[in-house]
Short mmCIF file of C-alpha atoms and ligand atoms in Angstrom, two decimals:
data_model
loop_
_atom_site.label_atom_id
_atom_site.label_comp_id
_atom_site.label_asym_id
_atom_site.label_seq_id
_atom_site.Cartn_x
_atom_site.Cartn_y
_atom_site.Cartn_z
CA UNK A 1 -66.17 3.74 -78.88
CA UNK A 2 -63.93 4.03 -81.92
CA UNK A 3 -60.76 4.47 -79.93
CA UNK A 4 -60.54 0.80 -79.18
CA UNK A 5 -57.61 -1.43 -78.48
CA UNK A 6 -57.91 -5.01 -79.69
CA UNK A 7 -56.18 -7.54 -77.45
CA UNK A 8 -55.62 -10.81 -79.24
CA UNK A 9 -55.55 -13.66 -76.77
CA UNK A 10 -53.23 -16.60 -77.30
CA UNK A 11 -54.17 -18.18 -73.98
CA UNK A 12 -51.94 -16.34 -71.50
CA UNK A 13 -53.07 -16.32 -67.89
CA UNK A 14 -52.38 -12.55 -67.92
CA UNK A 15 -54.54 -11.49 -70.88
CA UNK A 16 -57.28 -10.03 -68.70
CA UNK A 17 -54.65 -8.04 -66.82
CA UNK A 18 -53.54 -6.38 -70.07
CA UNK A 19 -57.15 -5.34 -70.64
CA UNK A 20 -57.48 -3.98 -67.13
CA UNK A 21 -54.31 -1.90 -67.49
CA UNK A 22 -55.64 -0.43 -70.75
CA UNK A 23 -59.05 0.30 -69.23
CA UNK A 24 -57.34 1.97 -66.26
CA UNK A 25 -56.10 4.62 -68.68
CA UNK A 26 -59.74 5.22 -69.65
CA UNK A 27 -59.31 3.61 -73.04
CA UNK A 28 -61.81 0.99 -74.13
CA UNK A 29 -60.42 -2.39 -75.20
CA UNK A 30 -61.72 -5.83 -76.07
CA UNK A 31 -60.20 -9.27 -75.76
CA UNK A 32 -60.76 -11.69 -78.64
CA UNK A 33 -59.27 -15.14 -79.11
CA UNK A 34 -56.73 -15.44 -81.95
CA UNK A 35 -58.93 -18.00 -83.71
CA UNK A 36 -62.12 -15.95 -83.62
CA UNK A 37 -61.33 -12.33 -84.41
CA UNK A 38 -64.17 -9.80 -84.57
CA UNK A 39 -65.62 -8.67 -87.88
CA UNK A 40 -64.95 -4.99 -87.29
CA UNK A 41 -61.17 -5.11 -86.94
CA UNK A 42 -60.88 -1.87 -88.91
CA UNK A 43 -62.46 -0.05 -85.95
CA UNK A 44 -59.55 -0.77 -83.65
CA UNK A 45 -56.81 1.83 -83.31
CA UNK A 46 -54.17 -0.46 -81.82
CA UNK A 47 -53.54 -4.17 -81.41
CA UNK A 48 -51.81 -6.05 -78.60
CA UNK A 49 -50.75 -9.68 -78.97
CA UNK A 50 -50.86 -11.51 -75.65
CA UNK A 51 -48.53 -14.11 -74.19
CA UNK A 52 -49.24 -17.81 -74.46
CA UNK A 53 -48.39 -21.14 -72.89
CA UNK A 54 -47.46 -22.32 -76.41
CA UNK A 55 -44.02 -22.03 -77.98
CA UNK A 56 -43.85 -19.85 -81.11
CA UNK A 57 -41.74 -22.63 -82.66
CA UNK A 58 -44.15 -25.49 -81.95
CA UNK A 59 -46.20 -27.18 -84.67
CA UNK A 60 -49.29 -26.53 -82.60
CA UNK A 61 -48.47 -22.82 -82.14
CA UNK A 62 -51.48 -20.54 -82.56
CA UNK A 63 -51.23 -18.25 -85.57
CA UNK A 64 -52.84 -15.17 -87.10
CA UNK A 65 -52.45 -13.18 -90.28
CA UNK A 66 -50.15 -10.32 -89.23
CA UNK A 67 -50.91 -8.44 -92.45
CA UNK A 68 -54.35 -7.64 -91.07
CA UNK A 69 -52.66 -5.14 -88.74
CA UNK A 70 -49.04 -4.45 -89.63
CA UNK A 71 -48.40 -0.97 -91.02
CA UNK A 72 -52.07 -0.18 -90.60
CA UNK A 73 -52.25 0.25 -86.83
CA UNK A 74 -49.67 0.20 -84.02
CA UNK A 75 -49.00 -3.36 -82.91
CA UNK A 76 -47.41 -4.56 -79.67
CA UNK A 77 -46.42 -8.18 -79.06
CA UNK A 78 -45.99 -9.22 -75.45
CA UNK A 79 -43.83 -12.25 -74.59
CA UNK A 80 -45.19 -14.97 -76.94
CA UNK A 81 -46.58 -12.10 -79.04
CA UNK A 82 -43.05 -10.69 -79.43
CA UNK A 83 -41.54 -14.10 -80.14
CA UNK A 84 -44.27 -14.80 -82.65
CA UNK A 85 -43.41 -11.58 -84.53
CA UNK A 86 -39.68 -12.34 -84.50
CA UNK A 87 -40.12 -15.99 -85.47
CA UNK A 88 -42.51 -15.27 -88.32
CA UNK A 89 -40.54 -12.39 -89.77
CA UNK A 90 -37.18 -14.12 -90.11
CA UNK A 91 -35.65 -14.04 -86.62
CA UNK A 92 -34.35 -16.92 -84.55
CA UNK A 93 -35.97 -18.25 -81.41
CA UNK A 94 -34.58 -20.91 -79.16
CA UNK A 95 -35.73 -22.54 -75.98
CA UNK A 96 -33.55 -21.22 -73.22
CA UNK A 97 -32.08 -23.88 -70.97
CA UNK A 98 -33.54 -22.29 -67.91
CA UNK A 99 -36.99 -20.76 -67.99
CA UNK A 100 -36.56 -17.02 -67.66
CA UNK A 101 -38.87 -16.38 -64.80
CA UNK A 102 -39.16 -13.57 -62.28
CA UNK A 103 -37.75 -10.10 -61.78
CA UNK A 104 -35.04 -8.60 -63.99
CA UNK A 105 -33.71 -5.10 -64.59
CA UNK A 106 -33.44 -3.23 -67.86
CA UNK A 107 -29.75 -2.51 -68.35
CA UNK A 108 -29.90 -0.95 -71.80
CA UNK A 109 -32.56 1.29 -73.30
CA UNK A 110 -32.16 2.93 -76.68
CA UNK A 111 -34.36 5.95 -76.62
CA UNK A 112 -35.15 5.92 -80.29
CA UNK A 113 -38.74 4.97 -79.64
CA UNK A 114 -41.53 6.48 -77.61
CA UNK A 115 -42.33 3.07 -76.10
CA UNK A 116 -39.78 3.63 -73.34
CA UNK A 117 -40.48 7.35 -72.84
CA UNK A 118 -39.78 8.28 -69.18
CA UNK A 119 -38.60 4.74 -68.38
CA UNK A 120 -35.04 4.57 -67.14
CA UNK A 121 -32.22 2.09 -66.98
CA UNK A 122 -32.57 -0.08 -63.88
CA UNK A 123 -36.36 -0.32 -64.21
CA UNK A 124 -37.62 -3.67 -62.91
CA UNK A 125 -39.48 -5.91 -65.35
CA UNK A 126 -41.06 -9.31 -64.92
CA UNK A 127 -40.14 -12.21 -67.18
CA UNK A 128 -41.97 -15.48 -67.65
CA UNK A 129 -40.90 -17.37 -70.73
CA UNK A 130 -39.33 -20.62 -71.81
CA UNK A 131 -38.31 -19.52 -75.33
CA UNK A 132 -36.16 -16.52 -76.05
CA UNK A 133 -35.44 -14.41 -79.14
CA UNK A 134 -31.89 -15.31 -80.02
CA UNK A 135 -31.56 -13.22 -83.15
CA UNK A 136 -33.74 -10.37 -84.41
CA UNK A 137 -34.67 -10.17 -88.10
CA UNK A 138 -32.68 -7.61 -90.10
CA UNK A 139 -35.24 -4.84 -90.20
CA UNK A 140 -35.82 -4.99 -86.43
CA UNK A 141 -34.20 -2.44 -84.09
CA UNK A 142 -33.23 -3.43 -80.59
CA UNK A 143 -34.71 -0.99 -78.07
CA UNK A 144 -34.06 -2.53 -74.65
CA UNK A 145 -32.16 -5.36 -72.95
CA UNK A 146 -31.80 -6.92 -69.53
CA UNK A 147 -28.68 -8.62 -68.25
CA UNK A 148 -29.87 -12.08 -69.36
CA UNK A 149 -32.16 -11.18 -72.22
CA UNK A 150 -30.46 -9.22 -74.95
CA UNK A 151 -33.54 -8.84 -77.15
CA UNK A 152 -35.91 -7.75 -74.41
CA UNK A 153 -37.66 -5.16 -76.61
CA UNK A 154 -37.63 -4.30 -80.30
CA UNK A 155 -39.28 -2.16 -82.96
CA UNK A 156 -39.69 -2.95 -86.64
CA UNK A 157 -38.10 -0.18 -88.71
CA UNK A 158 -40.51 2.17 -90.49
CA UNK A 159 -43.59 0.80 -88.82
CA UNK A 160 -45.19 1.09 -85.41
CA UNK A 161 -44.76 -2.57 -84.55
CA UNK A 162 -43.12 -3.44 -81.26
CA UNK A 163 -42.32 -6.51 -79.21
CA UNK A 164 -41.34 -6.94 -75.58
CA UNK A 165 -40.38 -10.21 -73.96
CA UNK A 166 -41.36 -9.17 -70.44
CA UNK A 167 -44.87 -8.69 -69.04
CA UNK A 168 -45.76 -4.99 -68.58
CA UNK A 169 -49.26 -5.90 -67.35
CA UNK A 170 -48.16 -7.48 -64.08
CA UNK A 171 -47.46 -5.22 -61.13
CA UNK A 172 -43.89 -6.56 -60.71
CA UNK A 173 -42.99 -4.69 -63.91
CA UNK A 174 -42.73 -1.39 -62.09
CA UNK A 175 -42.97 0.84 -65.17
CA UNK A 176 -45.27 -1.57 -67.02
CA UNK A 177 -48.31 0.69 -66.83
CA UNK A 178 -46.18 3.57 -68.16
CA UNK A 179 -44.99 1.44 -71.07
CA UNK A 180 -48.52 0.40 -71.99
CA UNK A 181 -49.59 4.02 -71.74
CA UNK A 182 -46.76 5.04 -74.06
CA UNK A 183 -48.03 2.49 -76.56
CA UNK A 184 -51.74 3.23 -76.27
CA UNK A 185 -51.69 7.00 -75.81
CA UNK A 186 -48.38 8.28 -77.27
CA UNK A 187 -47.99 5.89 -80.16
CA UNK A 188 -51.54 4.80 -81.00
CA UNK A 189 -53.05 8.16 -79.95
CA UNK A 190 -56.15 6.61 -78.40
CA UNK A 191 -58.37 9.10 -76.64
CA UNK A 192 -59.04 8.59 -72.95
CA UNK A 193 -62.80 8.75 -73.09
CA UNK A 194 -63.76 5.47 -71.41
CA UNK A 195 -64.94 6.80 -68.04
CA UNK A 196 -67.69 5.65 -65.67
CA UNK A 197 -69.72 8.76 -66.50
CA UNK A 198 -69.42 8.26 -70.24
CA UNK A 199 -70.35 4.59 -69.80
CA UNK A 200 -73.45 5.55 -67.81
CA UNK A 201 -74.49 8.13 -70.37
CA UNK A 202 -74.01 5.92 -73.42
CA UNK A 203 -75.57 2.87 -71.73
CA UNK A 204 -78.69 4.76 -70.80
CA UNK A 205 -79.08 6.02 -74.37
CA UNK A 206 -78.47 2.55 -75.81
CA UNK A 207 -80.83 0.85 -73.35
CA UNK A 208 -83.56 3.38 -74.15
CA UNK A 209 -83.17 2.69 -77.86
CA UNK A 210 -83.00 -1.05 -77.46
CA UNK A 211 -85.83 -1.49 -74.98
CA UNK A 212 -88.25 1.29 -75.96
CA UNK A 213 -91.44 0.76 -73.98
CA UNK A 214 -90.85 -2.95 -73.38
CA UNK A 215 -91.23 -4.54 -69.96
CA UNK A 216 -88.06 -5.98 -68.41
CA UNK A 217 -87.70 -8.32 -65.45
CA UNK A 218 -84.54 -8.67 -63.35
CA UNK A 219 -83.62 -10.85 -60.38
CA UNK A 220 -81.88 -8.84 -57.67
CA UNK A 221 -79.55 -10.62 -55.29
CA UNK A 222 -78.27 -7.83 -53.06
CA UNK A 223 -74.87 -8.12 -54.77
CA UNK A 224 -73.02 -5.39 -56.59
CA UNK A 225 -73.58 -6.59 -60.16
CA UNK A 226 -77.33 -7.04 -60.10
CA UNK A 227 -77.75 -3.77 -58.18
CA UNK A 228 -75.73 -1.71 -60.63
CA UNK A 229 -77.52 -3.37 -63.57
CA UNK A 230 -80.87 -2.54 -61.97
CA UNK A 231 -80.05 1.11 -61.38
CA UNK A 232 -78.76 1.59 -64.92
CA UNK A 233 -81.92 0.04 -66.33
CA UNK A 234 -84.08 2.02 -63.96
CA UNK A 235 -82.51 5.25 -65.22
CA UNK A 236 -83.17 4.15 -68.79
CA UNK A 237 -86.71 2.74 -68.57
CA UNK A 238 -88.02 3.65 -65.09
CA UNK A 239 -91.05 1.69 -63.94
CA UNK A 240 -90.90 -0.64 -66.93
CA UNK A 241 -88.16 -2.43 -65.02
CA UNK A 242 -89.64 -4.97 -62.62
CA UNK A 243 -87.24 -6.39 -60.05
CA UNK A 244 -87.71 -9.60 -58.09
CA UNK A 245 -85.73 -10.23 -54.93
CA UNK A 246 -86.09 -13.78 -53.62
CA UNK A 247 -85.40 -14.61 -49.99
CA UNK A 248 -84.08 -18.15 -50.07
CA UNK A 249 -83.73 -18.18 -46.28
CA UNK A 250 -80.00 -18.67 -46.72
CA UNK A 251 -78.96 -15.03 -46.62
CA UNK A 252 -77.08 -13.31 -43.79
CA UNK A 253 -79.00 -12.27 -40.69
CA UNK A 254 -81.53 -9.47 -41.47
CA UNK A 255 -80.06 -9.13 -44.94
CA UNK A 256 -83.29 -9.59 -46.87
CA UNK A 257 -85.22 -6.82 -45.13
CA UNK A 258 -82.33 -4.39 -44.99
CA UNK A 259 -81.48 -4.81 -48.65
CA UNK A 260 -85.11 -4.71 -49.73
CA UNK A 261 -85.53 -1.42 -47.89
CA UNK A 262 -82.49 0.11 -49.52
CA UNK A 263 -83.71 -0.99 -52.95
CA UNK A 264 -87.03 0.68 -52.30
CA UNK A 265 -85.18 3.86 -51.30
CA UNK A 266 -83.45 3.83 -54.63
CA UNK A 267 -86.86 4.01 -56.27
CA UNK A 268 -86.83 0.53 -57.78
CA UNK A 269 -90.05 -1.17 -58.73
CA UNK A 270 -89.42 -4.30 -56.67
CA UNK A 271 -91.21 -7.33 -55.26
CA UNK A 272 -89.67 -9.18 -52.32
CA UNK A 273 -90.59 -12.86 -52.18
CA UNK A 274 -90.14 -14.86 -49.01
CA UNK A 275 -89.49 -18.36 -50.31
CA UNK A 276 -87.39 -19.62 -47.41
CA UNK A 277 -89.75 -22.51 -46.65
CA UNK A 278 -89.65 -23.75 -50.24
CA UNK A 279 -85.86 -23.70 -50.31
CA UNK A 280 -85.64 -25.46 -46.97
CA UNK A 281 -87.91 -28.23 -48.10
CA UNK A 282 -86.04 -28.58 -51.41
CA UNK A 283 -82.84 -29.01 -49.40
CA UNK A 284 -84.20 -31.48 -46.92
CA UNK A 285 -81.86 -34.40 -46.34
CA UNK A 286 -79.32 -33.20 -48.94
CA UNK A 287 -75.67 -33.13 -47.81
CA UNK A 288 -73.74 -33.23 -51.06
CA UNK A 289 -72.51 -29.73 -52.08
CA UNK A 290 -73.29 -30.07 -55.78
CA UNK A 291 -76.71 -31.55 -55.03
CA UNK A 292 -77.40 -28.53 -52.77
CA UNK A 293 -76.42 -26.15 -55.57
CA UNK A 294 -78.68 -27.95 -58.03
CA UNK A 295 -81.65 -28.01 -55.64
CA UNK A 296 -81.22 -24.29 -54.92
CA UNK A 297 -80.77 -23.41 -58.60
CA UNK A 298 -83.91 -25.30 -59.58
CA UNK A 299 -86.01 -23.84 -56.78
CA UNK A 300 -84.82 -20.36 -57.67
CA UNK A 301 -85.85 -20.79 -61.29
CA UNK A 302 -89.27 -22.15 -60.30
CA UNK A 303 -89.94 -19.23 -58.00
CA UNK A 304 -88.54 -16.59 -60.31
CA UNK A 305 -90.60 -17.99 -63.15
CA UNK A 306 -93.75 -18.01 -61.04
CA UNK A 307 -93.20 -14.41 -59.96
CA UNK A 308 -92.27 -13.23 -63.44
CA UNK A 309 -95.52 -14.72 -64.82
CA UNK A 310 -97.42 -12.28 -62.62
CA UNK A 311 -95.95 -9.37 -64.53
CA UNK A 312 -97.81 -8.68 -67.75
CA UNK A 313 -96.17 -8.59 -71.18
CA UNK A 314 -92.60 -9.17 -70.09
CA UNK A 315 -90.29 -9.17 -73.11
CA UNK A 316 -86.81 -9.07 -71.60
CA UNK A 317 -84.82 -10.72 -68.86
CA UNK A 318 -82.00 -8.53 -67.56
CA UNK A 319 -78.88 -10.12 -66.11
CA UNK A 320 -75.86 -8.76 -64.26
CA UNK A 321 -73.35 -10.67 -66.43
CA UNK A 322 -69.92 -9.02 -66.43
CA UNK A 323 -67.02 -9.06 -68.90
CA UNK A 324 -64.98 -11.96 -67.43
CA UNK A 325 -68.07 -14.20 -67.98
CA UNK A 326 -68.32 -13.08 -71.59
CA UNK A 327 -64.72 -13.35 -72.76
CA UNK A 328 -64.32 -16.40 -74.91
CA UNK A 329 -61.33 -18.20 -73.48
CA UNK A 330 -58.61 -19.85 -75.50
CA UNK A 331 -58.64 -23.49 -74.60
CA UNK A 332 -55.14 -24.63 -73.86
CA UNK A 333 -55.66 -28.06 -72.42
CA UNK A 334 -59.26 -28.75 -73.37
CA UNK A 335 -62.26 -27.81 -71.26
CA UNK A 336 -61.37 -27.63 -67.59
CA UNK A 337 -63.07 -29.98 -65.18
CA UNK A 338 -65.92 -28.57 -63.12
CA UNK A 339 -64.71 -27.95 -59.59
CA UNK A 340 -67.89 -26.26 -58.40
CA UNK A 341 -70.91 -25.47 -60.52
CA UNK A 342 -70.85 -21.77 -59.67
CA UNK A 343 -73.28 -20.19 -62.01
CA UNK A 344 -76.12 -22.05 -60.45
CA UNK A 345 -78.70 -19.37 -61.10
CA UNK A 346 -77.83 -19.17 -64.79
CA UNK A 347 -80.60 -19.81 -67.27
CA UNK A 348 -84.32 -19.71 -67.22
CA UNK A 349 -86.53 -22.29 -68.89
CA UNK A 350 -86.84 -21.87 -72.64
CA UNK A 351 -90.58 -21.53 -72.51
CA UNK A 352 -90.22 -18.10 -70.94
CA UNK A 353 -88.85 -17.03 -74.33
CA UNK A 354 -87.44 -13.78 -73.06
CA UNK A 355 -84.81 -11.75 -74.82
CA UNK A 356 -81.70 -11.18 -72.72
CA UNK A 357 -80.29 -7.74 -71.87
CA UNK A 358 -76.94 -7.52 -70.06
CA UNK A 359 -76.04 -3.90 -69.36
CA UNK A 360 -72.72 -4.74 -67.66
CA UNK A 361 -71.35 -7.22 -70.15
CA UNK A 362 -68.49 -4.90 -71.13
CA UNK A 363 -67.29 -4.21 -67.59
CA UNK A 364 -64.74 -5.74 -65.27
CA UNK A 365 -65.74 -6.07 -61.62
CA UNK A 366 -63.78 -2.99 -60.50
CA UNK A 367 -65.42 -1.00 -63.29
CA UNK A 368 -68.87 -2.15 -62.11
CA UNK A 369 -68.08 -0.59 -58.73
CA UNK A 370 -66.91 2.64 -60.38
CA UNK A 371 -70.07 2.80 -62.44
CA UNK A 372 -72.03 2.15 -59.24
CA UNK A 373 -70.32 5.14 -57.64
CA UNK A 374 -71.08 7.28 -60.69
CA UNK A 375 -74.72 6.23 -60.24
CA UNK A 376 -74.61 7.34 -56.56
CA UNK A 377 -75.29 3.86 -55.22
CA UNK A 378 -74.61 3.62 -51.52
CA UNK A 379 -71.01 2.62 -50.68
CA UNK A 380 -72.46 0.10 -48.22
CA UNK A 381 -73.82 -1.90 -51.13
CA UNK A 382 -70.89 -1.32 -53.47
CA UNK A 383 -68.22 -2.36 -50.99
CA UNK A 384 -69.90 -5.51 -49.80
CA UNK A 385 -68.01 -8.75 -49.84
CA UNK A 386 -69.08 -11.20 -52.53
CA UNK A 387 -71.60 -13.74 -51.28
CA UNK A 388 -72.32 -17.04 -53.05
CA UNK A 389 -75.70 -17.59 -54.72
CA UNK A 390 -76.44 -20.73 -52.64
CA UNK A 391 -75.67 -18.62 -49.58
CA UNK A 392 -75.28 -20.22 -46.19
CA UNK A 393 -76.26 -23.63 -47.61
CA UNK A 394 -72.66 -24.14 -48.70
CA UNK A 395 -71.35 -22.81 -45.39
CA UNK A 396 -73.29 -25.38 -43.40
CA UNK A 397 -71.37 -28.58 -44.00
CA UNK A 398 -73.71 -31.53 -44.31
CA UNK A 399 -77.49 -31.28 -44.33
CA UNK A 400 -79.39 -28.04 -43.73
CA UNK A 401 -81.91 -27.41 -40.97
CA UNK A 402 -83.55 -24.25 -39.70
CA UNK A 403 -81.62 -24.48 -36.42
CA UNK A 404 -78.30 -24.72 -38.19
CA UNK A 405 -79.15 -21.71 -40.35
CA UNK A 406 -79.97 -19.70 -37.21
CA UNK A 407 -76.69 -20.65 -35.53
CA UNK A 408 -74.52 -19.75 -38.49
CA UNK A 409 -76.44 -16.50 -39.10
CA UNK A 410 -75.70 -15.42 -35.51
CA UNK A 411 -72.05 -16.42 -35.72
CA UNK A 412 -71.59 -14.71 -39.09
CA UNK A 413 -73.31 -11.57 -37.83
CA UNK A 414 -70.96 -11.25 -34.84
CA UNK A 415 -67.95 -11.97 -37.03
CA UNK A 416 -68.83 -9.38 -39.69
CA UNK A 417 -69.75 -6.73 -37.10
CA UNK A 418 -66.33 -7.10 -35.46
CA UNK A 419 -64.62 -6.90 -38.83
CA UNK A 420 -66.49 -3.69 -39.61
CA UNK A 421 -65.87 -2.10 -36.20
CA UNK A 422 -62.16 -2.91 -36.27
CA UNK A 423 -61.74 -1.49 -39.78
CA UNK A 424 -60.73 -4.92 -41.17
CA UNK A 425 -63.80 -5.36 -43.37
CA UNK A 426 -62.64 -3.10 -46.21
CA UNK A 427 -59.23 -4.75 -46.30
CA UNK A 428 -60.74 -8.20 -46.78
CA UNK A 429 -62.04 -9.46 -50.11
CA UNK A 430 -64.46 -11.97 -48.63
CA UNK A 431 -65.22 -13.26 -45.14
CA UNK A 432 -67.73 -15.66 -43.66
CA UNK A 433 -68.36 -18.29 -41.02
CA UNK A 434 -68.75 -22.01 -41.61
CA UNK A 435 -70.69 -24.45 -39.47
CA UNK A 436 -68.77 -27.71 -39.20
CA UNK A 437 -70.55 -31.06 -38.97
CA UNK A 438 -68.85 -32.05 -35.73
CA UNK A 439 -69.26 -31.48 -32.03
CA UNK A 440 -66.41 -30.95 -29.61
CA UNK A 441 -66.11 -31.12 -25.84
CA UNK A 442 -65.92 -27.93 -23.83
CA UNK A 443 -66.55 -26.67 -20.36
CA UNK A 444 -68.85 -23.78 -19.46
CA UNK A 445 -69.19 -22.87 -15.80
CA UNK A 446 -68.99 -26.23 -14.10
CA UNK A 447 -70.61 -28.09 -16.91
CA UNK A 448 -69.19 -30.23 -19.62
CA UNK A 449 -70.53 -29.23 -23.04
CA UNK A 450 -70.59 -31.14 -26.31
CA UNK A 451 -71.41 -28.59 -28.96
CA UNK A 452 -70.77 -27.23 -32.43
CA UNK A 453 -67.47 -26.07 -33.91
CA UNK A 454 -67.47 -23.07 -36.29
CA UNK A 455 -64.70 -21.99 -38.61
CA UNK A 456 -64.00 -18.41 -39.64
CA UNK A 457 -62.64 -17.63 -43.11
CA UNK A 458 -61.27 -14.36 -44.46
CA UNK A 459 -59.38 -14.06 -47.73
CA UNK A 460 -57.68 -11.45 -49.84
CA UNK A 461 -58.10 -11.83 -53.59
CA UNK A 462 -58.50 -9.90 -56.83
CA UNK A 463 -61.16 -11.96 -58.53
CA UNK A 464 -61.71 -15.09 -56.43
CA UNK A 465 -59.59 -17.23 -58.76
CA UNK A 466 -56.73 -17.32 -56.28
CA UNK A 467 -56.85 -16.18 -52.66
CA UNK A 468 -54.71 -15.84 -49.56
CA UNK A 469 -55.95 -16.16 -46.01
CA UNK A 470 -55.89 -12.83 -44.21
CA UNK A 471 -53.74 -12.29 -41.14
CA UNK A 472 -56.40 -10.74 -38.91
CA UNK A 473 -54.66 -9.47 -35.72
CA UNK A 474 -54.82 -11.95 -32.83
CA UNK A 475 -56.50 -9.41 -30.50
CA UNK A 476 -59.39 -9.08 -32.93
CA UNK A 477 -59.69 -12.83 -33.46
CA UNK A 478 -59.70 -13.25 -29.67
CA UNK A 479 -62.60 -10.81 -29.28
CA UNK A 480 -64.56 -12.43 -32.10
CA UNK A 481 -64.10 -15.93 -30.70
CA UNK A 482 -65.02 -14.84 -27.19
CA UNK A 483 -68.12 -13.06 -28.36
CA UNK A 484 -69.29 -15.98 -30.50
CA UNK A 485 -68.85 -18.59 -27.76
CA UNK A 486 -70.51 -16.37 -25.16
CA UNK A 487 -73.45 -15.32 -27.28
CA UNK A 488 -74.30 -18.13 -29.65
CA UNK A 489 -75.98 -21.01 -27.94
CA UNK A 490 -74.79 -24.36 -29.22
CA UNK A 491 -71.26 -23.28 -30.20
CA UNK A 492 -68.30 -24.00 -27.93
CA UNK A 493 -65.31 -23.77 -30.24
CA UNK A 494 -64.07 -21.38 -32.95
CA UNK A 495 -61.24 -22.12 -35.38
CA UNK A 496 -59.63 -19.89 -38.02
CA UNK A 497 -59.01 -21.18 -41.54
CA UNK A 498 -55.39 -20.64 -42.64
CA UNK A 499 -55.57 -22.19 -46.12
CA UNK A 500 -54.92 -20.41 -49.38
CA UNK A 501 -56.50 -21.04 -52.76
CA UNK A 502 -55.15 -23.08 -54.44
CA UNK A 503 -54.94 -25.75 -53.15
CA UNK A 504 -58.01 -25.02 -50.99
CA UNK A 505 -61.04 -23.13 -52.25
CA UNK A 506 -62.65 -20.09 -50.63
CA UNK A 507 -65.88 -21.84 -49.67
CA UNK A 508 -65.63 -25.14 -47.83
CA UNK A 509 -68.21 -26.79 -50.07
P1 XMP B 601 -64.42 -21.02 -54.41
O1 XMP B 601 -65.04 -21.66 -53.21
O2 XMP B 601 -64.63 -21.79 -55.67
O3 XMP B 601 -65.18 -19.64 -54.58
O4 XMP B 601 -62.96 -20.71 -54.19
C1 XMP B 601 -64.79 -18.59 -55.42
C2 XMP B 601 -65.84 -17.50 -55.33
O5 XMP B 601 -67.09 -18.00 -55.84
C3 XMP B 601 -68.09 -17.96 -54.83
N1 XMP B 601 -68.88 -19.17 -54.99
C4 XMP B 601 -70.11 -19.19 -55.55
N2 XMP B 601 -70.88 -18.19 -56.06
N3 XMP B 601 -72.54 -19.78 -56.58
C5 XMP B 601 -72.10 -18.49 -56.55
O6 XMP B 601 -72.84 -17.60 -56.98
C6 XMP B 601 -71.84 -20.82 -56.10
O7 XMP B 601 -72.28 -21.97 -56.14
C7 XMP B 601 -70.55 -20.51 -55.56
N4 XMP B 601 -69.56 -21.27 -55.00
C8 XMP B 601 -68.57 -20.43 -54.65
C9 XMP B 601 -67.33 -17.90 -53.52
O8 XMP B 601 -68.14 -17.31 -52.50
C10 XMP B 601 -66.15 -17.07 -53.90
O9 XMP B 601 -66.49 -15.70 -53.94
#
């Protein structure tokens, strides 16, 4: 992993996208915040400076020592990164009267640098900046302009240092991936060796070395991350990996048994624990969403701990943590307020004193799936929609009872089956049904009914941070609604959620 790219984060909302674009070219990269650079910077073959919500001219502007990199490795400043280079090396920046935001076209390219190789005049780029570089320092060469932004791209003479004021990492910059590739492959000469197969191979070797003959315990959830982590570990240490799969009674219909079976088929050493009664009693009378999460989190830890104690000589706890959870973020406006306490199944009690192993901590979600494919994990598991840890408890608004769980399991099952049969499932990022805490009047046969209302939700998203509601065709919605009302006793009305995130969230609780 010596062909690394170091991405220095100044707090841009797009920093992770830069990393994903670099990884897509099979080059390994790491994101580090500007104020906590890694010790081994000499191992990196190229450096990218991210954008930032700060102004390069501000007193509070983040700063780094450019001499750590300049003339030693190729350096690319993006947006703030470019302005930072210009400002600190003698150029002039000013705040433009209007924020330069949105699509623009390159109208001049000077092909004296490989950065714009195979990129032509007219190429669409995406701008998002308040400041602009008004005058380049003397030893800078202009390499591209747009109609409104003269100094859209530059190179420093006699060194491989570049700056661009647009964002190549966002998909609206149509040749953005090409530009980044020119930088990483043509200019920095990084080798494209970061592939799922090479990751699998090196991880297995590293896990073998790290874990030796030690016993490891891992909690499986049926989700992609824990499954891929389990299979990797299984390949490395075989039966020394002990998996625990807890049925909290809040999973989808039949999910526990089906998933448990498929885990057994994969050869995993696994114990399935039916703890649905314990969860139900821990949730009794609780309606508040955060209180539900806490009760579920605590019960999970108690049960997991109890089960793990049955395994002798456990030394390690394995977790399916992925890269976005690991990246240290640059705090721009102080710690953000908790909207939902998502990572409810986070830590275990200290007294377990286990060492932590996280085989996926270097991977983005899409890479976890690719590694899963390289490990021959069934596509049915890899392509599943995400499902929240607290499960149906946060899709039953208000308090939880066994009857309510049954109703929503049936509704959800019909919904998901229709999505699968109609080919919609793969096009949706996440879908589920919600049981509302109200009854409505209906008529069935000659009888007046006063029964439950359910809501259906389906969203498209990249990572769950933002989401759009999906426009499922009316004919399919009609069939789903009909089927639910006909088949699920106690439900007489179905509504479809047409809210995006933000301002709504994906789950209703
Ligand atoms: P929201 O509702 O915040 O959800 O838009 C974003 C993503 O997170 C999932 N989610 C959770 N996952 N524990 C989890 O493990 C939770 O408490 C939790 N709450 C929401 C949600 O399903 C969506 O994928």
